[in-house]
Coordinates of C-alpha atoms in Angstrom, one line a residue:
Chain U
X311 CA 43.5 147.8 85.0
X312 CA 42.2 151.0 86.5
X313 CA 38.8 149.5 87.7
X314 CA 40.5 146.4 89.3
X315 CA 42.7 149.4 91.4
X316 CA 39.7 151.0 92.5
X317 CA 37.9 147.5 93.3
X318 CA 41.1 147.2 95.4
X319 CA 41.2 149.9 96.9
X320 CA 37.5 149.9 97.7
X321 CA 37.4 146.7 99.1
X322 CA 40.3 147.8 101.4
X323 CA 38.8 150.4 102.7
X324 CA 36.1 148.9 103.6
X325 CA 35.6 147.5 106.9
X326 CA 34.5 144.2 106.0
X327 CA 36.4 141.2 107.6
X328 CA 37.6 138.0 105.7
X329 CA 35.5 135.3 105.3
X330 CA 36.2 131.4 106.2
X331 CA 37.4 130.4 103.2
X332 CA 39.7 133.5 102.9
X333 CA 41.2 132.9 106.5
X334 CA 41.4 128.9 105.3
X335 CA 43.4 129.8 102.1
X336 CA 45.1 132.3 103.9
X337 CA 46.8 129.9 107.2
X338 CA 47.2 127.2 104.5
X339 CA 49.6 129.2 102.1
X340 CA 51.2 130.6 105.5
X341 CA 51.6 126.9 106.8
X342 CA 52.8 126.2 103.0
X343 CA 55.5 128.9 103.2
X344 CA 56.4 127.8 106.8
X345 CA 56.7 124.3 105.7
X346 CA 59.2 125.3 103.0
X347 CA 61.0 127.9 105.1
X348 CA 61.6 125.3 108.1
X349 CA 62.7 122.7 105.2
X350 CA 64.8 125.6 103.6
X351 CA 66.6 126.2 107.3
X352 CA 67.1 122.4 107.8
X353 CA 68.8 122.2 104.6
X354 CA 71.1 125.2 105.2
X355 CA 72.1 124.0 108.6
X356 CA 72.9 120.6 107.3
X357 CA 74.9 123.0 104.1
X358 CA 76.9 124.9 107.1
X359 CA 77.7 121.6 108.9
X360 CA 78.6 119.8 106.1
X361 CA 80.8 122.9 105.1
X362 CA 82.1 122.2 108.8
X363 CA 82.7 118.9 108.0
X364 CA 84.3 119.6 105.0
X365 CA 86.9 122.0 106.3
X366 CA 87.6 119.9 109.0
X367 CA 88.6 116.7 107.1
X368 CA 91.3 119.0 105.0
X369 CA 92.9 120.4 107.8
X370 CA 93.2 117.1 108.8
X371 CA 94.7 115.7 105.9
X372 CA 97.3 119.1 106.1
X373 CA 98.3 117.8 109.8
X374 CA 98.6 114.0 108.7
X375 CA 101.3 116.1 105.8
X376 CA 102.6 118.2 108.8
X377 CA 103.3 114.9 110.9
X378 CA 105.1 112.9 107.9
X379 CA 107.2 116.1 107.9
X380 CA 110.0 117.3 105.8
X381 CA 112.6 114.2 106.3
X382 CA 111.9 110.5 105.0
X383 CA 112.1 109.6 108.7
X384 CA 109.0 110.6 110.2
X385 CA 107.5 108.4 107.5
X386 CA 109.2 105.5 108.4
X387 CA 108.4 106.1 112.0
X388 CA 104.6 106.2 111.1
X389 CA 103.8 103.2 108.7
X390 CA 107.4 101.9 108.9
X391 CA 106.5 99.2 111.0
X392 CA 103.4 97.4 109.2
X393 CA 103.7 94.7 107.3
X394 CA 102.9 95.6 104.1
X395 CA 102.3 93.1 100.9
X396 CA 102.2 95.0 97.4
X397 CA 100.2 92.3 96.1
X398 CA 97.1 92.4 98.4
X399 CA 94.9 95.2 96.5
X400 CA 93.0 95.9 99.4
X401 CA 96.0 97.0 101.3
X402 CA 96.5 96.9 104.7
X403 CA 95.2 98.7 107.8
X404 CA 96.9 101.5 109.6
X405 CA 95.1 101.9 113.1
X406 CA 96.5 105.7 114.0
X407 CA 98.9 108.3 112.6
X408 CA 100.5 110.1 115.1
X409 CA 103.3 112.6 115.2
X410 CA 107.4 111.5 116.4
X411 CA 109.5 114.0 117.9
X412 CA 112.8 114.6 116.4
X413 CA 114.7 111.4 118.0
X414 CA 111.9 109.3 116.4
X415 CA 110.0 108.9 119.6
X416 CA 105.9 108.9 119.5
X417 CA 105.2 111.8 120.8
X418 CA 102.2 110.6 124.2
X419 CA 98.6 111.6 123.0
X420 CA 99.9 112.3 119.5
X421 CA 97.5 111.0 117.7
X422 CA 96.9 112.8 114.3
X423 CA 93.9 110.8 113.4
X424 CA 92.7 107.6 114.7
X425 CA 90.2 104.7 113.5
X426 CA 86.9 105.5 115.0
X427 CA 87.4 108.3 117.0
X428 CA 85.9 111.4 115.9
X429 CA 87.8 114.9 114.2
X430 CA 88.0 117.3 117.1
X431 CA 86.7 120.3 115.8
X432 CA 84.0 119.1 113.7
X433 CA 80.6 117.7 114.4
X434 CA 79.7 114.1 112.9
X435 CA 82.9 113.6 111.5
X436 CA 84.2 109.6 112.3
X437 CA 87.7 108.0 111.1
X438 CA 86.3 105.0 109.5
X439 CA 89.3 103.6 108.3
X440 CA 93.2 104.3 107.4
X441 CA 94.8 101.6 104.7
X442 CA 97.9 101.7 103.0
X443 CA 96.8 100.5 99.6
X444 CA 99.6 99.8 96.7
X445 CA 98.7 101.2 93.5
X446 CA 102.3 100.9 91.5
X447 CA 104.7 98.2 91.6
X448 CA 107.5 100.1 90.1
X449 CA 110.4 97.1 90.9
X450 CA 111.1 94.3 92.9
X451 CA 111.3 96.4 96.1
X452 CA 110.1 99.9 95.1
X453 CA 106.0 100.7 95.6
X454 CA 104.3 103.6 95.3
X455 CA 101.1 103.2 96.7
X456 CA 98.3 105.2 98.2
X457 CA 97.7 105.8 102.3
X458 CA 93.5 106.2 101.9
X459 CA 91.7 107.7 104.5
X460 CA 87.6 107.0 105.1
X461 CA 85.7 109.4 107.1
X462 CA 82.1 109.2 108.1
X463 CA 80.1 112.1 108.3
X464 CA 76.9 112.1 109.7
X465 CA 73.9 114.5 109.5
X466 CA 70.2 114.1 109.8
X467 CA 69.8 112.4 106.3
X468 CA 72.2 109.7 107.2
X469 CA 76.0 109.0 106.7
X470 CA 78.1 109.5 104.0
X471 CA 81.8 109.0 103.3
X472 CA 85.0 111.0 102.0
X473 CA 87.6 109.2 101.1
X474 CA 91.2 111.2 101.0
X475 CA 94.5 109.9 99.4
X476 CA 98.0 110.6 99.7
X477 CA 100.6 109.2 97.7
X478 CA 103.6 107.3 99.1
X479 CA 106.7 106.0 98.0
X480 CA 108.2 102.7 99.6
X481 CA 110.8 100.8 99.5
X482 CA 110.6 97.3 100.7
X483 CA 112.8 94.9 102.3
X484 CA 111.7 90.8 103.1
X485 CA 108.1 91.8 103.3
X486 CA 109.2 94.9 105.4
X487 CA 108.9 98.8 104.7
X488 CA 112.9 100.1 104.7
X489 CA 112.3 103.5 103.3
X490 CA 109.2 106.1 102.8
X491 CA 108.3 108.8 102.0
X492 CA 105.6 111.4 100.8
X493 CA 107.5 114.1 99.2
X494 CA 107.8 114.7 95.8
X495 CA 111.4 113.9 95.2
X496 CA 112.1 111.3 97.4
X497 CA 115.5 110.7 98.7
X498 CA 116.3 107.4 97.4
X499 CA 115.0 109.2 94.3
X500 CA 118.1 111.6 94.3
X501 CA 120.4 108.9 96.1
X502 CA 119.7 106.5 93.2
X503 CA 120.1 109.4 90.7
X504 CA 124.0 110.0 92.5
X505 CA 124.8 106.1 92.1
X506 CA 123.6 106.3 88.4
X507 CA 126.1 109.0 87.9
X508 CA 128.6 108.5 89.8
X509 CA 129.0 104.9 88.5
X510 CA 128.4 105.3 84.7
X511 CA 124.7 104.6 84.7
X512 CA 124.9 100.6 85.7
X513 CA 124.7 101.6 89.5
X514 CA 121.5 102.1 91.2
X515 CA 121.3 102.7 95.4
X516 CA 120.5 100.1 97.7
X517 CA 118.5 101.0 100.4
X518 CA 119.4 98.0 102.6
X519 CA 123.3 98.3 102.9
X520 CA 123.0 102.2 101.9
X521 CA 125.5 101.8 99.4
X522 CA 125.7 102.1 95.5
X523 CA 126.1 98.9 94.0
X524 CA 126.2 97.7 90.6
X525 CA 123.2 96.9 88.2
X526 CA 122.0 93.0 87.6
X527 CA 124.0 91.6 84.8
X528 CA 126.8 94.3 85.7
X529 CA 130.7 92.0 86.8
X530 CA 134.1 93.4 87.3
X531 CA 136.2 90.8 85.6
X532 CA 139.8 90.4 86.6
X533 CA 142.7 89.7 84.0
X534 CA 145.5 87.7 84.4
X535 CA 147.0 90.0 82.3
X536 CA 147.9 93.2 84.5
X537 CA 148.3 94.8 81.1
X538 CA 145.1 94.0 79.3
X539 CA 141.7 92.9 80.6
X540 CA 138.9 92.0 78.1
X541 CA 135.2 91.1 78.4
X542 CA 134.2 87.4 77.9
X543 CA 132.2 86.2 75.6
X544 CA 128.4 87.1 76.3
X545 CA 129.8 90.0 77.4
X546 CA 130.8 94.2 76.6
X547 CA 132.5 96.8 78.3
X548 CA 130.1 98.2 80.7
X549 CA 130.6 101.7 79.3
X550 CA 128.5 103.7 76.3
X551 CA 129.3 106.2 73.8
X552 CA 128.8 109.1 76.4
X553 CA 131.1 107.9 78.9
X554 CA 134.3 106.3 77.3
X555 CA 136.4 109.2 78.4
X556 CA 135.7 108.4 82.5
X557 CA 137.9 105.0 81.5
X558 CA 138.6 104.3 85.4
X559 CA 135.2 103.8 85.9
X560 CA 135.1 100.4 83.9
X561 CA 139.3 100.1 83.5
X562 CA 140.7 99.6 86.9
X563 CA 144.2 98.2 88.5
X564 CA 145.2 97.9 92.0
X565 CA 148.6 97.1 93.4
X566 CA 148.9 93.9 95.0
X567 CA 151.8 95.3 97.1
X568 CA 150.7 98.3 98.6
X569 CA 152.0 100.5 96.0
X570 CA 150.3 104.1 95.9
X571 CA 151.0 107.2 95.6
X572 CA 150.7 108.7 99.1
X573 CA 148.7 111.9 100.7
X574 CA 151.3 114.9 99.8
X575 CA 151.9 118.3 99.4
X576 CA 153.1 120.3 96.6
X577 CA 155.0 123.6 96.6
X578 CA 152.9 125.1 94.5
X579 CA 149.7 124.8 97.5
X580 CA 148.3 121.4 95.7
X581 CA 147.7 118.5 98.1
X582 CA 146.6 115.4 97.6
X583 CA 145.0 113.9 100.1
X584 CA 143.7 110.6 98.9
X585 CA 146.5 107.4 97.7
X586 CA 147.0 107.0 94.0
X587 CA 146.9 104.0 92.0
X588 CA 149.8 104.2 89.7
X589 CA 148.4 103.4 86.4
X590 CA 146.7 104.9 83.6
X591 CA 144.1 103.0 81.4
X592 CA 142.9 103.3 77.5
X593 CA 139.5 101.2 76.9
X594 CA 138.4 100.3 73.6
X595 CA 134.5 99.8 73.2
X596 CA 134.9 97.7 70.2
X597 CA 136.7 95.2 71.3
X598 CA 135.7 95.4 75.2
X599 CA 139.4 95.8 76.3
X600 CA 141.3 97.9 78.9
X601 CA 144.8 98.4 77.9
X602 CA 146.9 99.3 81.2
X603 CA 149.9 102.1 81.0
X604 CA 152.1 102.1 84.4
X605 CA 154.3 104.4 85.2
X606 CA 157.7 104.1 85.1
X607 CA 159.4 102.4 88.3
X608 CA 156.4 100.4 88.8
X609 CA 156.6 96.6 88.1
X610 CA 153.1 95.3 86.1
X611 CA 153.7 92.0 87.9
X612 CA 152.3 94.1 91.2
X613 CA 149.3 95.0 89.9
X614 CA 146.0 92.9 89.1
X615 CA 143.7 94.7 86.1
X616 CA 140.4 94.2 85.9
X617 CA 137.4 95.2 83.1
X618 CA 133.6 96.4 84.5
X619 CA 131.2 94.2 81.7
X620 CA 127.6 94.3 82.0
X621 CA 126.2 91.1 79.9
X622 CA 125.1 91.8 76.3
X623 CA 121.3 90.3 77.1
X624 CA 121.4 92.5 80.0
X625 CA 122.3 96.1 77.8
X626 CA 119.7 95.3 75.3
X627 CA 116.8 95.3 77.8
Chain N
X151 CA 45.7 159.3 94.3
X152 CA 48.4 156.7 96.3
X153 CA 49.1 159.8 98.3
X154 CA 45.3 160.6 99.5
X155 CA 44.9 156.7 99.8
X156 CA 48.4 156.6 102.1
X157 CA 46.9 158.9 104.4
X158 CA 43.3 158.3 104.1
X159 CA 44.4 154.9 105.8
X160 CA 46.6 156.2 108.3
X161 CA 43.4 158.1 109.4
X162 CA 41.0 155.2 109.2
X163 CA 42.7 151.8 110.0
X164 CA 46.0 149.9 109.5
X165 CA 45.8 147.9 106.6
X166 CA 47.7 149.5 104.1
X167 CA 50.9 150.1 107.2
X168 CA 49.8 146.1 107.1
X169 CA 50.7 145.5 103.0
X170 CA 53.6 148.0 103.1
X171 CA 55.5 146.3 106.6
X172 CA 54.4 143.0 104.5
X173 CA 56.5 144.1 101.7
X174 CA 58.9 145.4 103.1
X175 CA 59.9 142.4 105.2
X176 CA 59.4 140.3 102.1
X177 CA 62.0 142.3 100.5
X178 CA 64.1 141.9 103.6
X179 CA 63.4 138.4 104.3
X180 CA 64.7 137.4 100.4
X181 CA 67.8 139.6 100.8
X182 CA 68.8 137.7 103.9
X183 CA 68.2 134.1 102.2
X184 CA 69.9 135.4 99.4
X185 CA 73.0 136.8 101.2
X186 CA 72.9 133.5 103.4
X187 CA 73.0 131.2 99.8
X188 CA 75.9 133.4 98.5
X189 CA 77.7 132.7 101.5
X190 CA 76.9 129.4 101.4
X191 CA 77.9 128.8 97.8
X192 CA 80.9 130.4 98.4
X193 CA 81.9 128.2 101.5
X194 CA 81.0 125.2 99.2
X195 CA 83.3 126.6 96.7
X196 CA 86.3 127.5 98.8
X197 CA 86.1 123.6 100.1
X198 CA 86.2 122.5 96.7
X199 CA 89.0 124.9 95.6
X200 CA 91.1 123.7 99.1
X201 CA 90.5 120.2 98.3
X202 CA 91.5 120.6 94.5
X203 CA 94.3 121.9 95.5
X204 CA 95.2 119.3 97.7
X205 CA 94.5 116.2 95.1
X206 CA 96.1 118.3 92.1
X207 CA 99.3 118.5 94.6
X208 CA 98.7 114.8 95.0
X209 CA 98.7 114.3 91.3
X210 CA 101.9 116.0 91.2
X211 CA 103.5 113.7 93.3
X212 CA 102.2 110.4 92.0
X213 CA 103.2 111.5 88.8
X214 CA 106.7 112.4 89.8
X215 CA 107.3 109.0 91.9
X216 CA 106.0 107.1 89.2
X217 CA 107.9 108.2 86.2
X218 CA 110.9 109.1 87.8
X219 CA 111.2 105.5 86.8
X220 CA 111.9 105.1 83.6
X221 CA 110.6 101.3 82.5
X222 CA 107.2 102.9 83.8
X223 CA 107.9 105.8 82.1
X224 CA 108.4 103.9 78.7
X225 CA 106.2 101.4 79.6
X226 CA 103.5 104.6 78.6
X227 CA 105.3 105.3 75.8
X228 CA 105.3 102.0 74.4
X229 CA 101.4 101.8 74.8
X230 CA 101.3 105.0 72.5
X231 CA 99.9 107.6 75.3
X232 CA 102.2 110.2 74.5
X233 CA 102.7 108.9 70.9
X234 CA 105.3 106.6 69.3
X235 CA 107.5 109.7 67.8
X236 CA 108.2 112.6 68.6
X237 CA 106.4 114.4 65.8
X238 CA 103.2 112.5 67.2
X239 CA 103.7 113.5 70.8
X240 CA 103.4 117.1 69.7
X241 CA 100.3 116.3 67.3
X242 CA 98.8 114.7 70.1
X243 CA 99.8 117.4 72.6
X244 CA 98.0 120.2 70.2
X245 CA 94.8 118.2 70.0
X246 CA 94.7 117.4 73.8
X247 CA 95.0 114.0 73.7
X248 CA 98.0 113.2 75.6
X249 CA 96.9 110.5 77.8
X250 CA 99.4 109.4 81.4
X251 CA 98.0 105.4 82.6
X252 CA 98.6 103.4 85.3
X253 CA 101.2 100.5 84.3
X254 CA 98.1 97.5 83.6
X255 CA 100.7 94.9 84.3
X256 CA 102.4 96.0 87.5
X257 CA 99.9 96.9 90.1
X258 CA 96.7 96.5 91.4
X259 CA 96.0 100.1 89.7
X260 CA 95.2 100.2 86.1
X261 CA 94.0 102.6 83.4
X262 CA 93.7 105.6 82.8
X263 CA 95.0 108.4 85.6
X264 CA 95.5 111.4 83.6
X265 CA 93.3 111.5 80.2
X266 CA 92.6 113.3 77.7
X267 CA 90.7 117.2 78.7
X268 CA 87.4 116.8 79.8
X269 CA 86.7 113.1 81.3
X270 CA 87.1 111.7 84.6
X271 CA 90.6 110.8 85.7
X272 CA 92.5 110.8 88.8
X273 CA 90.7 112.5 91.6
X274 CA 87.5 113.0 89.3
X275 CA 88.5 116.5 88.3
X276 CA 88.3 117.8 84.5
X277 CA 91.3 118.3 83.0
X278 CA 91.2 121.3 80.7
X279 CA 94.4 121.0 78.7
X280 CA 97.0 118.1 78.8
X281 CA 100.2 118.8 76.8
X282 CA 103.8 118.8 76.5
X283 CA 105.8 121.9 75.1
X284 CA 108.3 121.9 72.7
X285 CA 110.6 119.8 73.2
X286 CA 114.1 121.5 74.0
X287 CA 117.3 120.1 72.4
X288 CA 119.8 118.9 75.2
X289 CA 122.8 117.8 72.7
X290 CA 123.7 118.8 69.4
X291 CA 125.1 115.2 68.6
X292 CA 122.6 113.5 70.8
X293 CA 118.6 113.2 69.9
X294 CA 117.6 113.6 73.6
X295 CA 114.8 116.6 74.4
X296 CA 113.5 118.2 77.5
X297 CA 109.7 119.0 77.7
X298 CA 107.4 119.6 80.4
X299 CA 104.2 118.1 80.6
X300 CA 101.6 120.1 81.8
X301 CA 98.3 119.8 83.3
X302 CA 95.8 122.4 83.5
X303 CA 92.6 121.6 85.6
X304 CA 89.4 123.9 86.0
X305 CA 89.1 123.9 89.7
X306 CA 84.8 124.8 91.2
X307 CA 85.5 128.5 90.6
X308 CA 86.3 128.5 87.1
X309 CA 90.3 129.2 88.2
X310 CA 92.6 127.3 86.0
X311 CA 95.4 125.4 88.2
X312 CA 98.3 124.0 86.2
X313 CA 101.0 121.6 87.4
X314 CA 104.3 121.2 85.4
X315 CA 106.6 118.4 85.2
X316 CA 110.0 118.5 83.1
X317 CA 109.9 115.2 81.3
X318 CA 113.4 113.6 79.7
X319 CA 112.6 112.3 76.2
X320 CA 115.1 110.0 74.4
X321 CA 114.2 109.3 70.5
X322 CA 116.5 107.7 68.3
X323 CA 117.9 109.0 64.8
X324 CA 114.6 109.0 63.2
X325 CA 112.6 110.8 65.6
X326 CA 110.9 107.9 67.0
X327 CA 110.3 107.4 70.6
X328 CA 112.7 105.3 72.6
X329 CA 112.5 106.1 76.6
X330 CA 111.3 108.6 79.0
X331 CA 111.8 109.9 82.5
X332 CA 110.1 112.8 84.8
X333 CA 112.3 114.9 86.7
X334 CA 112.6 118.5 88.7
X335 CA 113.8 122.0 88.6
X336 CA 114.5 122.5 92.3
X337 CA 116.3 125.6 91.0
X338 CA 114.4 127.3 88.4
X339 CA 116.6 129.6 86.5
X340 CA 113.7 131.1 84.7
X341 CA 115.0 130.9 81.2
X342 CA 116.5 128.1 79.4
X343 CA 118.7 126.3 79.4
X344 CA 116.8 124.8 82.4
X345 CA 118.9 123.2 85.5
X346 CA 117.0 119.7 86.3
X347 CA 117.7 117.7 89.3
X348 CA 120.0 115.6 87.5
X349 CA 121.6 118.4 86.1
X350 CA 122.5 119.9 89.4
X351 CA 123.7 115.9 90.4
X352 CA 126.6 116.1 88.2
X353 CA 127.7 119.8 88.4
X354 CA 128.1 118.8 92.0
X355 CA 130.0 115.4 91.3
X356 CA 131.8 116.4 88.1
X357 CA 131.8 120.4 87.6
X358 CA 129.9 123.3 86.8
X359 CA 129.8 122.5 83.4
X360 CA 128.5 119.0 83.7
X361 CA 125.4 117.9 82.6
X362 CA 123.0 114.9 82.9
X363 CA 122.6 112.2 79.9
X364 CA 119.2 111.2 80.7
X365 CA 120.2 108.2 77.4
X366 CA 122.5 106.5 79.4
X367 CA 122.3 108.0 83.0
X368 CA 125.4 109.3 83.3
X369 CA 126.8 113.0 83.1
X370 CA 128.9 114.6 80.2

């Protein structure tokens, strides 16, 4: 070890220059390490670019979030007017998503992405394509399906692709999108949630006439008895163990005569605003019947009494 | 000796000034590339982590529009995914093998979309846990539990994300599983008992003290 120091150190001391084959060897590993360096560089600007890229494609994706906003709206604005088929897997094309103002009005030079322009603050980066592409048929008229974006990036080895998804829930009307939306409790969500409720759990919302309307299977049936009113055959009391006590919400009686109890005051600060049927009802799950109580004064002859069954094939589903 | 050589060669030529500014800018020359990979590693992982975020959000979403319904919700339950009992959903929930799929028959989607840990799913992330929690009682009279099902996914920086989503569970008498439905807490209490969505529906409509029925959909 000590003699190959001093053969070193001798032999640079010396004043002897390099020979060919040294200086060969010696701009060959140098054209070796330049070679990899320049490669290396390449690389690492492709790395940074692509990192460009990258970043660029997410904050687009965040302003495509930003311009389906906070209401159900916005959403409708932008891919409320395609025609949309939940049965074509390949979906269908969207050509631009751009931003509405708040009175649902494209807003001029809105556009939050585009097919086949490129991302403004990034290099290389080309919409290829927007689609909205069904992925769940969760009824007749409710979809949630995906709206898939394809960019193109490019750098020097070529292009490659990054697809994005966001998840959207649709409602559809005669081959028509009626509602959408992107957040994650949707309104008609809650709004069918309130009709479940609200209506004994054989109500659901209907988007189309904005009302809550009863389930499939689901008939008020009217006696000709204003004292009793009983399911038919095929046939039960559209009620369950949970909710026999809210009886006016399957046992109801209105006055064929305009007989209520009208908005009124009390002097004890009560009012009543809204007109009172005069009647009180007693159902009986077993048998499927509503059993009528008037009060005294009225006449049962005035009053037609009706029974909400929901059909026995229907509650066993 | 490295002394006496140092300035011997100062005195007679430059070579060893030559070997020393070679070193030296060899040793500066790998700390740059070195600094510039960290950098660029990290970049690469902040992407990753942003766009994580931004599918595992996703996830959340999907999940919650799809089983919000609850034929698609039992529609998993009747293919065994989260077990046919209750007893089994917690069995599979300790081994990590709670599984969420895509409704085969009503969709062009099928399959799998949230497996078991550690295989390819949704947005080809790796799930590290899938479970539910206990389930929570809702009714003393009534065999209908609240659990939430929750995701935990290792995102490109080792950082564990989790999503949660409060699940309605309806068994009948013996334990078995009859129906299921996701829902919300859009006002977290922070301890049980837990307001959902549904919960807050009916202390609107009916009173304070009214709560949801997730067996029959209606509030008691």
């Amino acid at each position: 070890m000590h003699l190959k120091k001093r053969t070193f150190i001798k032999y640079i001391d010396s004043n002897r220059g390099f020979s060919l084959i040294e200086s060969l060897s010696a701009i060959a590993l140098l054209a070796v390490i330049v070679f990899v360096f320049l490669g290396w560089v390449v690389n690492h600007k492709m790395g940074l670019n692509n990192i460009s890229q990258n970043s660029e494609i997410t904050n687009t994706m965040l302003r495509v979030v930003s311009a389906f906003g906070d209401e159900d709206r916005y959403c409708r604005d932008i891919i409320g007017p395609i025609a949309f088929n939940p049965t074509e897997t390949n979906g269908v094309q969207i050509g631009a998503i751009d931003y509405y103002n708040s009175i649902d009005v494209k807003i001029p030079n809105g556009n939050v992405v585009k097919i086949g322009e490129p991302l403004a603050q990034a290099q290389g980066v080309t919409t290829k394509d927007i689609r909205l592409k069904p992925s769940v048929i969760l009824d007749a008229q409710t979809v949630l399906a995906n709206l898939e974006f394809t960019f193109t990036k490019s750098n020097v080895l070529g292009p490659s692709t990054n697809v994005q998804k966001l998840p959207v829930y649709l409602t559809l009307s005669a081959g028509s999108i009626l509602t959408c939306s992107i957040s994650l409790a949707p309104s008609l969500i809650i709004s069918n949630r309130l009709c479940e409720v609200q209506e004994g759990g054989f109500s659901h919302y209907d988007p189309v006439t904005k009302t809550c309307v009863v389930n499939d299977g689901v008939k008020w049936f009217v006696s000709t008895d204003p004292l009793k009113a009983s399911c038919p055959v095929d046939f039960k009391a559209a009620t369950n163990q949970k909710n026999v006590g809210r009886n006016k919400q399957v046992c109801t009686s209105v006055s064929t005569v305009g007989t209520k109890i009208p908005p009124r005051s009390y002097k004890n600060g009560v009012v009543m605003k809204d007109n009172v049927n005069i009647f009180s009802a007693i159902l009986n799950p077993t048998t499927s019947t509503c059993k009528f109580i008037f009060l005294r004064g009225e006449k049962p002859a005035d009053f037609k009494s009706s029974i909400k069954c929901i059909s026995t094939k229907e509650a066993s589903k | 000796m490295g002394r006496k050589y140092f300035t011997k060669n100062l005195r007679q030529d430059n070579r060893g000034f030559i070997v020393i500014s070679v070193i030296v800018m060899g040793i500066v020359i790998t700390i740059v590339i070195a600094s510039f990979l960290t950098y660029l590693q990290n970049e690469n992982t902040l992407q990753a982590r942003q766009r994580t975020r931004f599918e595992f959000e996703n996830l959340h979403t999907a999940i919650m529009m799809m089983f919000s319904t609850p034929d698609i919700c039992k529609k998993n339950i009747m293919t065994a995914r989260f077990g046919t009992s209750l007893s089994e959903l917690m069995s599979l929930s300790t081994a990590g093998a709670i599984q969420i799929f895509y409704p085969a028959s009503a969709g062009p989607d099928s399959g799998v979309m949230v497996p078991s840990p550690n295989t390819a799913s949704y947005y080809n992330k790796n799930q590290t846990k899938v479970f539910f929690t206990s389930p929570i009682k809702l009714n003393a009279t009534d065999t209908t539990y609240l659990a939430d099902l929750t995701i935990v996914v290792s995102d490109p920086a080792s950082i564990a994300r989790s999503i949660v989503i409060p699940f309605y569970l309806i068994a009948d008498t013996t334990g078995n599983l009859v129906g299921c439905m996701a829902t919300s807490y859009p006002a977290p209490t922070g301890a049980p008992p837990f307001s959902t969505m549904e919960d807050i529906l009916c202390s609107q409509i009916f009173g304070p003290t009214s709560k949801f029925q997730p067996r029959d959909h209606v509030c008691i």
